[in-house]
CSV table of C-alpha atoms in Angstrom, one decimal:
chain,number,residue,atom,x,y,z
Q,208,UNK,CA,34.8,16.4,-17.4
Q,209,UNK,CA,32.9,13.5,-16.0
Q,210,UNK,CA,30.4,11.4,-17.1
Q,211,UNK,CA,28.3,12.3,-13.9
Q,212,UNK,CA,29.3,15.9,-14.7
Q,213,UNK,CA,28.0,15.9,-18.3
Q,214,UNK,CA,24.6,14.4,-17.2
Q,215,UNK,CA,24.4,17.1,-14.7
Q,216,UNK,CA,21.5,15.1,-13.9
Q,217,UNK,CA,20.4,12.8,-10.4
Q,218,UNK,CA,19.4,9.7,-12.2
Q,219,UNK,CA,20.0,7.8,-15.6
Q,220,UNK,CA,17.9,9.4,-18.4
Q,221,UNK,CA,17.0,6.0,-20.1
Q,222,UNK,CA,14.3,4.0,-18.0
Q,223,UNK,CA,15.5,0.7,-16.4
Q,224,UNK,CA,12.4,0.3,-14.0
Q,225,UNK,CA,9.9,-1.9,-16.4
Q,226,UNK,CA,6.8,-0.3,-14.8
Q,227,UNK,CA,8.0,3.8,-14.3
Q,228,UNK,CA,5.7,6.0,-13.0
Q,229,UNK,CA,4.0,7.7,-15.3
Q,230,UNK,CA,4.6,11.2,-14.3
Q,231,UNK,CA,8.4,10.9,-15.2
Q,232,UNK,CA,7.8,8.9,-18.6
Q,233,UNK,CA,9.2,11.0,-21.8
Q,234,UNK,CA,6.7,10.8,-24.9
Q,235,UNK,CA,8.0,9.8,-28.3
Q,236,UNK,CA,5.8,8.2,-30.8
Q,237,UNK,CA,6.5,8.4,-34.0
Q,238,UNK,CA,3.2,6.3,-35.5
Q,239,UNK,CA,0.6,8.4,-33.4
Q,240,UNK,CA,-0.2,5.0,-31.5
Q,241,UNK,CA,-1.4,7.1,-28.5
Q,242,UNK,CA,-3.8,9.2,-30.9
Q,243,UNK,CA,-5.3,6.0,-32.1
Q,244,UNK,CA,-5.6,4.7,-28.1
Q,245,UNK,CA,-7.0,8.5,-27.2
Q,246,UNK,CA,-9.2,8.0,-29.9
Q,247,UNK,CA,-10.6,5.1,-28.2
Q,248,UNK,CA,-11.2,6.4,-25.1
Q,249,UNK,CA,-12.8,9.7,-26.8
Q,250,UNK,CA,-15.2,7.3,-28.6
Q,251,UNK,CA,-16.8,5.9,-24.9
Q,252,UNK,CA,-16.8,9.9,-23.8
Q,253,UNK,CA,-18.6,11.5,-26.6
Q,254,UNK,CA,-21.4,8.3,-27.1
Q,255,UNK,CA,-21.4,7.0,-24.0
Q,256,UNK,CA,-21.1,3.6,-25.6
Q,257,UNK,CA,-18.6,1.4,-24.6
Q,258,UNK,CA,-15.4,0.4,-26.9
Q,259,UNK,CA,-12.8,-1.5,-26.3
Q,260,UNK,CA,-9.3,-2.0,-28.0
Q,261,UNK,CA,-6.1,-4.2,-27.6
Q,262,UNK,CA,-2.0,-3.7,-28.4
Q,263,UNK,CA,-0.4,-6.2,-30.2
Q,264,UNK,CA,3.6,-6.2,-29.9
Q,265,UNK,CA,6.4,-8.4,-28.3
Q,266,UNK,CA,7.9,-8.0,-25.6
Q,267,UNK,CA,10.3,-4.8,-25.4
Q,268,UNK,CA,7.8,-3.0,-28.1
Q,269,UNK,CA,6.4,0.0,-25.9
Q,270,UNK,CA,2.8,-1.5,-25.1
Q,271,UNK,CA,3.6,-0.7,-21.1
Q,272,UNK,CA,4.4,2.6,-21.6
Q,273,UNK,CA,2.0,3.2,-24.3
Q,274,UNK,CA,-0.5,2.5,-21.6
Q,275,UNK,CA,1.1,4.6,-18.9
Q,276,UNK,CA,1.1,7.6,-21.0
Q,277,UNK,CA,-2.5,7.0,-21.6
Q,278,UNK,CA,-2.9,6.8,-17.9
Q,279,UNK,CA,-0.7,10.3,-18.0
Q,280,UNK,CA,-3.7,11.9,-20.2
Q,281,UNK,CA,-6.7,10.5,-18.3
Q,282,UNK,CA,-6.0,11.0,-14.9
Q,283,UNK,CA,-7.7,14.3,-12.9
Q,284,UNK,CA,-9.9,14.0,-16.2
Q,285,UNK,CA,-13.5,14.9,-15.1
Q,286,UNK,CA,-16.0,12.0,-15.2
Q,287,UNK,CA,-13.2,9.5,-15.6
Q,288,UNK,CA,-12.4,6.7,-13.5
Q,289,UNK,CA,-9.1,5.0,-15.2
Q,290,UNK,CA,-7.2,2.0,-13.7
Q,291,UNK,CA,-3.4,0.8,-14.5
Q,292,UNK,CA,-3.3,-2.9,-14.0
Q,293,UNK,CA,0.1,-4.6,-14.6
Q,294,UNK,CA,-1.0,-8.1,-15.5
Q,295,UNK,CA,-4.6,-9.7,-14.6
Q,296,UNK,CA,-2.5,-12.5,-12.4
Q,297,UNK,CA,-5.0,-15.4,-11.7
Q,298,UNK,CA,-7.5,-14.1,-9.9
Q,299,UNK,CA,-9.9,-11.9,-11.0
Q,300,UNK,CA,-10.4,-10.1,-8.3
Q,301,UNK,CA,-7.0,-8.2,-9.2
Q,302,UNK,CA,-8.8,-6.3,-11.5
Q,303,UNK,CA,-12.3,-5.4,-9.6
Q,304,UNK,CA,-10.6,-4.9,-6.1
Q,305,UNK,CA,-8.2,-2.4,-8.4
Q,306,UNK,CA,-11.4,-0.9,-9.8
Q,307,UNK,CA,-13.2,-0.5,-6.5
Q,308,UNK,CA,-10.3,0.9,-4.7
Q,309,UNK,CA,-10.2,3.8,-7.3
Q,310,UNK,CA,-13.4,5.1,-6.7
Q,311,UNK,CA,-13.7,7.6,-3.7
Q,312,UNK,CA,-15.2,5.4,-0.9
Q,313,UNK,CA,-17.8,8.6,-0.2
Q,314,UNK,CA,-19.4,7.9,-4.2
Q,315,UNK,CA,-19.6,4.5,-3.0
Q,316,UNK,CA,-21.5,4.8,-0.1
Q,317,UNK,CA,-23.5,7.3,-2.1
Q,318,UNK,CA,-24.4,4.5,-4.5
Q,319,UNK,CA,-25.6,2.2,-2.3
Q,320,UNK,CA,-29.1,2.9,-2.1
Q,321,UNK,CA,-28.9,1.7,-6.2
Q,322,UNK,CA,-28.0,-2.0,-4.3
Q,323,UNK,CA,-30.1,-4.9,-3.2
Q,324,UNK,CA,-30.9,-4.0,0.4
Q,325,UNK,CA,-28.5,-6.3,2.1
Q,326,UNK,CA,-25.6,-5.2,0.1
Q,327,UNK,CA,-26.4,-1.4,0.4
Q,328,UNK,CA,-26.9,-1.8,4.9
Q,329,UNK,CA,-23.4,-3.5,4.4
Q,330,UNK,CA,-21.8,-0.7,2.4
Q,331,UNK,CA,-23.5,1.7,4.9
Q,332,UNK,CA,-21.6,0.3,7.6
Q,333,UNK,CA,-18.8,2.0,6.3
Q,334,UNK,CA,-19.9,4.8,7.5
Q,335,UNK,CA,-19.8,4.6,11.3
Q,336,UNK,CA,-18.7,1.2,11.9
Q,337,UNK,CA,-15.8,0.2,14.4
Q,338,UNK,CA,-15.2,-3.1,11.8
Q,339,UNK,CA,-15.1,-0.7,8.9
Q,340,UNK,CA,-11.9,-2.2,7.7
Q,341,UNK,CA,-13.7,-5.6,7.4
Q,342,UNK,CA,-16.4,-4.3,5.5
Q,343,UNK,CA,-13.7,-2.7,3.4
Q,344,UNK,CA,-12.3,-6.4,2.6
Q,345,UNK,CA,-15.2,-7.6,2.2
Q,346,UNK,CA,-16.6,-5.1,-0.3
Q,347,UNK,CA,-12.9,-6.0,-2.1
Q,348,UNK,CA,-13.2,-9.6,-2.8
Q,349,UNK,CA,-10.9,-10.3,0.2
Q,350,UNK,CA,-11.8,-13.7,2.0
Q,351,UNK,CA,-13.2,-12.8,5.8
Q,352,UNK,CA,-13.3,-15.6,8.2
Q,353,UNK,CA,-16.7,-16.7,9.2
Q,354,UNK,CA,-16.3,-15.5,12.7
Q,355,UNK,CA,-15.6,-12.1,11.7
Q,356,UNK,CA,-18.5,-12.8,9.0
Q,357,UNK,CA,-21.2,-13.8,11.4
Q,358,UNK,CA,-20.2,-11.1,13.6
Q,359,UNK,CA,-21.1,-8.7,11.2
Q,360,UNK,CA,-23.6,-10.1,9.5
Q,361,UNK,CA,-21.4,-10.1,6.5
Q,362,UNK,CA,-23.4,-13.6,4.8
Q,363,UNK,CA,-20.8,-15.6,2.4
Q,364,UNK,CA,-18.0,-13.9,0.9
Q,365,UNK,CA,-18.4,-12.0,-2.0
Q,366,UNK,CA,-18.1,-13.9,-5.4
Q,367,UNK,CA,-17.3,-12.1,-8.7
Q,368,UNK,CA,-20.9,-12.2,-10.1
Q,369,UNK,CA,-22.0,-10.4,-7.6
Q,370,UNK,CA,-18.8,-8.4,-7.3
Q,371,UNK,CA,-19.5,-7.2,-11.3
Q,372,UNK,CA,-22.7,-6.4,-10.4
Q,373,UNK,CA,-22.1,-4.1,-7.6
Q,374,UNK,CA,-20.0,-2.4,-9.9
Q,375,UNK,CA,-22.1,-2.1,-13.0
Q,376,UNK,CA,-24.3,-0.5,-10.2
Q,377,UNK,CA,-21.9,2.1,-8.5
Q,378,UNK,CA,-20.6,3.3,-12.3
Q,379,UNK,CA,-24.6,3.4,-13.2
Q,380,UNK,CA,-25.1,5.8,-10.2
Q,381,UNK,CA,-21.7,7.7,-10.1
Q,382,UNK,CA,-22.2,8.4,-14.1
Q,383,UNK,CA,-18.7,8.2,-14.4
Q,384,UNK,CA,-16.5,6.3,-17.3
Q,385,UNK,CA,-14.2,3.7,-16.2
Q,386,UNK,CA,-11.0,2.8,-18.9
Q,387,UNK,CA,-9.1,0.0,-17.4
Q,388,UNK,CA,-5.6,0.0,-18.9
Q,389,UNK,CA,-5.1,-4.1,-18.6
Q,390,UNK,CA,-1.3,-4.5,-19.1
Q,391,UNK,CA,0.6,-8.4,-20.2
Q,392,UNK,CA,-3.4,-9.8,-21.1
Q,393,UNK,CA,-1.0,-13.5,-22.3
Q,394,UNK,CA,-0.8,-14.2,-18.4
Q,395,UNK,CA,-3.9,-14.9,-19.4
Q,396,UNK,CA,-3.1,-18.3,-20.8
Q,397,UNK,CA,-0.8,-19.2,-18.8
Q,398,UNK,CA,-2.6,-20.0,-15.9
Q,399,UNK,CA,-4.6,-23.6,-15.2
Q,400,UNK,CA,-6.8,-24.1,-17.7
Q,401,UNK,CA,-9.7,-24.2,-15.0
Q,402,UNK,CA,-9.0,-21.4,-13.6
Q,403,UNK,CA,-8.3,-19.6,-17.4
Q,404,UNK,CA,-11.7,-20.8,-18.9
Q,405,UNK,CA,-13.5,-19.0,-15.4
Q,406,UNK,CA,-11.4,-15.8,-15.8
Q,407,UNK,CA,-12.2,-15.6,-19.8
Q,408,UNK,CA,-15.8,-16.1,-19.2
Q,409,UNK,CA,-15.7,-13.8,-16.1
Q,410,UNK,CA,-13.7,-10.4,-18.5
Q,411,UNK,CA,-16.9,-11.2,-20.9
Q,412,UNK,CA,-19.4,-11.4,-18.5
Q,413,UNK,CA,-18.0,-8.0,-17.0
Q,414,UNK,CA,-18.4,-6.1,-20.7
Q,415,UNK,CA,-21.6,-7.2,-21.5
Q,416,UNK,CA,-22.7,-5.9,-18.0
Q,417,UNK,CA,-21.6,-2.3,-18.4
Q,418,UNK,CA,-22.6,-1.6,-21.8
Q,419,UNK,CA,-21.9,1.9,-21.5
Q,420,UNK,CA,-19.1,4.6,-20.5
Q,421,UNK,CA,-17.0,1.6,-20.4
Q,422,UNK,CA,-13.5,1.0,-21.7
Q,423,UNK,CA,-10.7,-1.9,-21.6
Q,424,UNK,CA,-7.7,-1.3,-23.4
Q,425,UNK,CA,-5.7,-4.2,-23.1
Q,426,UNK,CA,-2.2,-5.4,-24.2
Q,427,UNK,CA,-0.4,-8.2,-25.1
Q,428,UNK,CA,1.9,-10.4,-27.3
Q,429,UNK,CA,1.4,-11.6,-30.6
Q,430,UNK,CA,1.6,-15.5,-29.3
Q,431,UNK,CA,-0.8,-14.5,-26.6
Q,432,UNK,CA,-3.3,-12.8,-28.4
Q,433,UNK,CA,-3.2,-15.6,-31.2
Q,434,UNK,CA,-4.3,-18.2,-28.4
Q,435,UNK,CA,-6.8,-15.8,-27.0
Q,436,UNK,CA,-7.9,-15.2,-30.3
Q,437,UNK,CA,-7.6,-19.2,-31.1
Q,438,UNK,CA,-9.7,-20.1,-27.4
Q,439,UNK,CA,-11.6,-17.1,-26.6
Q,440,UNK,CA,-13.2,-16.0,-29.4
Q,441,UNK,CA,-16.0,-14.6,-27.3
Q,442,UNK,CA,-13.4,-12.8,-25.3
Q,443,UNK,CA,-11.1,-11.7,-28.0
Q,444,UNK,CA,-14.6,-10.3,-30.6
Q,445,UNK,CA,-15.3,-7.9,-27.4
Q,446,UNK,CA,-12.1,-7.0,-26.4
Q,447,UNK,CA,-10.9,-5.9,-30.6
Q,448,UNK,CA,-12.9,-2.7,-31.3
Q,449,UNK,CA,-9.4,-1.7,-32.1
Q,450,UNK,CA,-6.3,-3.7,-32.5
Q,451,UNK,CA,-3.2,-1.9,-32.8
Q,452,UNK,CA,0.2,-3.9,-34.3
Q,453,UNK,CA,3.0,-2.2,-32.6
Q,454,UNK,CA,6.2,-2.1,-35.4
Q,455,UNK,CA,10.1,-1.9,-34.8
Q,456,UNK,CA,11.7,1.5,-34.4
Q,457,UNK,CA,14.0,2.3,-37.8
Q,458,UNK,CA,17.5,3.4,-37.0
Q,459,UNK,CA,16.5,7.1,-37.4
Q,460,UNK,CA,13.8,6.7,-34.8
Q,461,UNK,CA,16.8,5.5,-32.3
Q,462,UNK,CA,18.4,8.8,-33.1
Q,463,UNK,CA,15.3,10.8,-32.2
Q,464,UNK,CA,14.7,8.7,-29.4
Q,465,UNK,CA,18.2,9.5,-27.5
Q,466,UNK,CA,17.2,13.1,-28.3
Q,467,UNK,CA,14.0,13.1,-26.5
Q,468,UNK,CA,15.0,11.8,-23.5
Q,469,UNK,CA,18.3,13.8,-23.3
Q,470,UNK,CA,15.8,16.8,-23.9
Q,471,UNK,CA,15.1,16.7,-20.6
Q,472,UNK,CA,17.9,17.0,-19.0
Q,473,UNK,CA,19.2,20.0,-21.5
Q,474,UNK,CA,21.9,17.5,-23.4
Q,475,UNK,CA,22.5,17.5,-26.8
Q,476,UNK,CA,22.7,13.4,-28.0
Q,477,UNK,CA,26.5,14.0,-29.7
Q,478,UNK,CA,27.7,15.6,-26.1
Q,479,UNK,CA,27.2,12.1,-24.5
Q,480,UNK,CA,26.9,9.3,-27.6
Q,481,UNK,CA,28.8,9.0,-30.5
Q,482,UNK,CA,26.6,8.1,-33.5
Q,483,UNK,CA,28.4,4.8,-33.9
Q,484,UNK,CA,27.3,4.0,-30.3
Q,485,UNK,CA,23.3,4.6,-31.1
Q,486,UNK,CA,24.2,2.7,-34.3
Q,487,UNK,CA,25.6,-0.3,-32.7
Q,488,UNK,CA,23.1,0.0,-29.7
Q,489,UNK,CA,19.9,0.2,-32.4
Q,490,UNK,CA,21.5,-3.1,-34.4
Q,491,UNK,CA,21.9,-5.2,-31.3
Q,492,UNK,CA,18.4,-4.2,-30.2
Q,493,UNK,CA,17.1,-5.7,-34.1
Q,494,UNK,CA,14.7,-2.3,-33.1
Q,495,UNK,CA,12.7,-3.1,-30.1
Q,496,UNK,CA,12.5,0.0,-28.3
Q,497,UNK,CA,12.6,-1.8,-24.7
Q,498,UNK,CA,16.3,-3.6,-25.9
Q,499,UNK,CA,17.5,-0.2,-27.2
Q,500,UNK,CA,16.9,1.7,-24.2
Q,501,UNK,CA,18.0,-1.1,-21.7
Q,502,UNK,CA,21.0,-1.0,-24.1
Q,503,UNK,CA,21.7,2.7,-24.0
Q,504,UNK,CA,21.0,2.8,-20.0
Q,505,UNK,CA,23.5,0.0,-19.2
Q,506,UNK,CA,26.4,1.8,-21.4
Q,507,UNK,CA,25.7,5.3,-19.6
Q,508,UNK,CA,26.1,3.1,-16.5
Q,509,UNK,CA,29.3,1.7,-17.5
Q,510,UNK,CA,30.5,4.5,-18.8
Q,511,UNK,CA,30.2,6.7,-15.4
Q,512,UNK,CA,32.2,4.2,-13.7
Q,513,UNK,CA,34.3,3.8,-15.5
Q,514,UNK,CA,34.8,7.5,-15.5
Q,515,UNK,CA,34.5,8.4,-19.1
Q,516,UNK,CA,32.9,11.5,-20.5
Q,517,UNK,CA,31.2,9.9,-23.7
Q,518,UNK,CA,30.1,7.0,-24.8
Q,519,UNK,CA,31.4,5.6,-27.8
Q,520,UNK,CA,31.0,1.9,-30.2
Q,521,UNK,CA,33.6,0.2,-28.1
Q,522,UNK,CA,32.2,0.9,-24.7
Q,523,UNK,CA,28.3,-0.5,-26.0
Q,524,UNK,CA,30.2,-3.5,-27.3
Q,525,UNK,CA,31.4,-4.2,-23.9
Q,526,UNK,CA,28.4,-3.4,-22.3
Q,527,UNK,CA,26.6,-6.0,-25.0
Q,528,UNK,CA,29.4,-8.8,-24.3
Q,529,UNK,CA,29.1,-8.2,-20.4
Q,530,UNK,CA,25.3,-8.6,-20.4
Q,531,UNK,CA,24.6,-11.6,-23.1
């Protein structure tokens, strides 16, 4: 039999896409981390107070799909706006125009009437305008040329105080709580220090505006988070409600781990892996879960060209000397 034949199964069962969707992400947690982040969210949607938490873990540690299982739980939630963003790049506007686009654009133009009077007959244009797309842009932080601008009576673009506050205003009206799963927060301090020190004081600005039904749960790396924390004290007090440490999975965790995601597909761990394979797959990965499964994908790959039916010490090895 096959390798393809064994599977019995379109794609290979260990993820090597780093952001997955969420609906085909397989669940194992063995320290509860996703109670503790569920927990955090639950928090903002019994008080109505807003709460805030980070995850601290390297690279390869399970903080991205942490996150997207989270996203899993909350989405079609009633009352519950929540966001996936991948990294906060450099501009903040990455994270409102992601906000913004998540709320049905009828709720927005329901809110409007909660706005200062020019912004609220701009929003209303949306409504029955032939330059509705403008507006759109506009209303998402886009840059509009100042033809287009004075056309519509547009004014200056919008800047991000004034985008936050629009915001704070549509969640006020909408009564709905926004979580905004912020993903690989140490691209934070990588970017020019002017435009780092705006974006810091821009994330603070933006919690202490909506102090309620409001939730940022935010990951990143221990070096990261220890310049945050080092720099942007301000930034880092409000963002820790919670701080989670993500830890190493133990050898017998690898083993459970190959049987959840073979689960799915019906497929017993010792019909496709010999023990010594997880073994040797678990020590070259020193325990990051991201390394393990990279790891156990690229042998099942190897292995089904290579036309063989299971995947044994010898073939990882390979795979490990072909891909260092």
């Amino acid at each position: 039999m096959s390798m393809c034949k064994s599977l019995k199964v379109k794609y290979n069962p260990f993820p090597r896409n780093p952001i997955p969707d969420p609906e085909d992400l397989v669940l194992y947690d063995p320290h509860n981390y996703l109670y503790t982040l569920h927990s955090v969210v639950n928090y903002t949607l019994s008080t109505g107070k807003s709460n805030h938490a980070v995850i601290i873990g390297p690279y390869g540690s399970g903080k991205t799909h942490l996150l997207l299982c989270l996203l899993r739980k909350l989405k079609g939630l009633k009352g519950v706006i929540s966001v996936y963003i991948p990294t906060p790049s450099d501009n903040f506007f990455t994270i409102y125009s992601n906000i913004i686009k998540s709320i049905p654009l009828k709720e927005i133009i329901a809110a409007s009437d909660s706005l200062p009077p020019d912004i609220a007959r701009k929003i209303k244009m949306l409504e029955n305008s032939d330059y509705s797309e403008y507006i759109l842009s506009w209303l998402y932080g886009e840059k509009i040329s100042s033809n287009i601008r004075y056309k519509l009576s547009l004014g200056r673009n919008l800047d991000e105080y004034m985008a936050i506050a629009i915001l704070g205003s549509i969640l006020k009206v909408i009564d709905k709580t926004l979580v905004i799963l912020l993903d690989e927060l140490e691209h934070l301090v990588e970017i020019p220090i002017q435009v780092r020190q705006r974006y810091a004081s821009l994330l603070r600005y933006m919690i202490d505006s909506i102090p309620r039904k409001f939730c940022i749960i935010a990951s990143a790396t221990p070096a990261g988070w220890n310049e945050i924390l080092e720099n942007y004290i301000a930034l880092a007090r409000r963002l820790s409600g919670t701080v989670i440490y993500l830890h190493n999975i133990s050898l017998k965790h690898a083993y459970e781990l190959v049987d959840v995601y073979l689960a799915k597909y019906g497929i017993a761990h010792d019909d496709l892996f010999c023990e010594k394979a997880i073994k040797e797959a678990y020590i070259a990965s020193q325990g990051n879960i991201g390394d393990f499964l990279k790891i156990m994908a690229a042998a099942v790959e190897y292995a089904t060209e290579k036309g063989i039916d299971k995947v044994d010490a010898e073939i990882v090895k390979e795979v490990l000397r072909y891909y260092s």
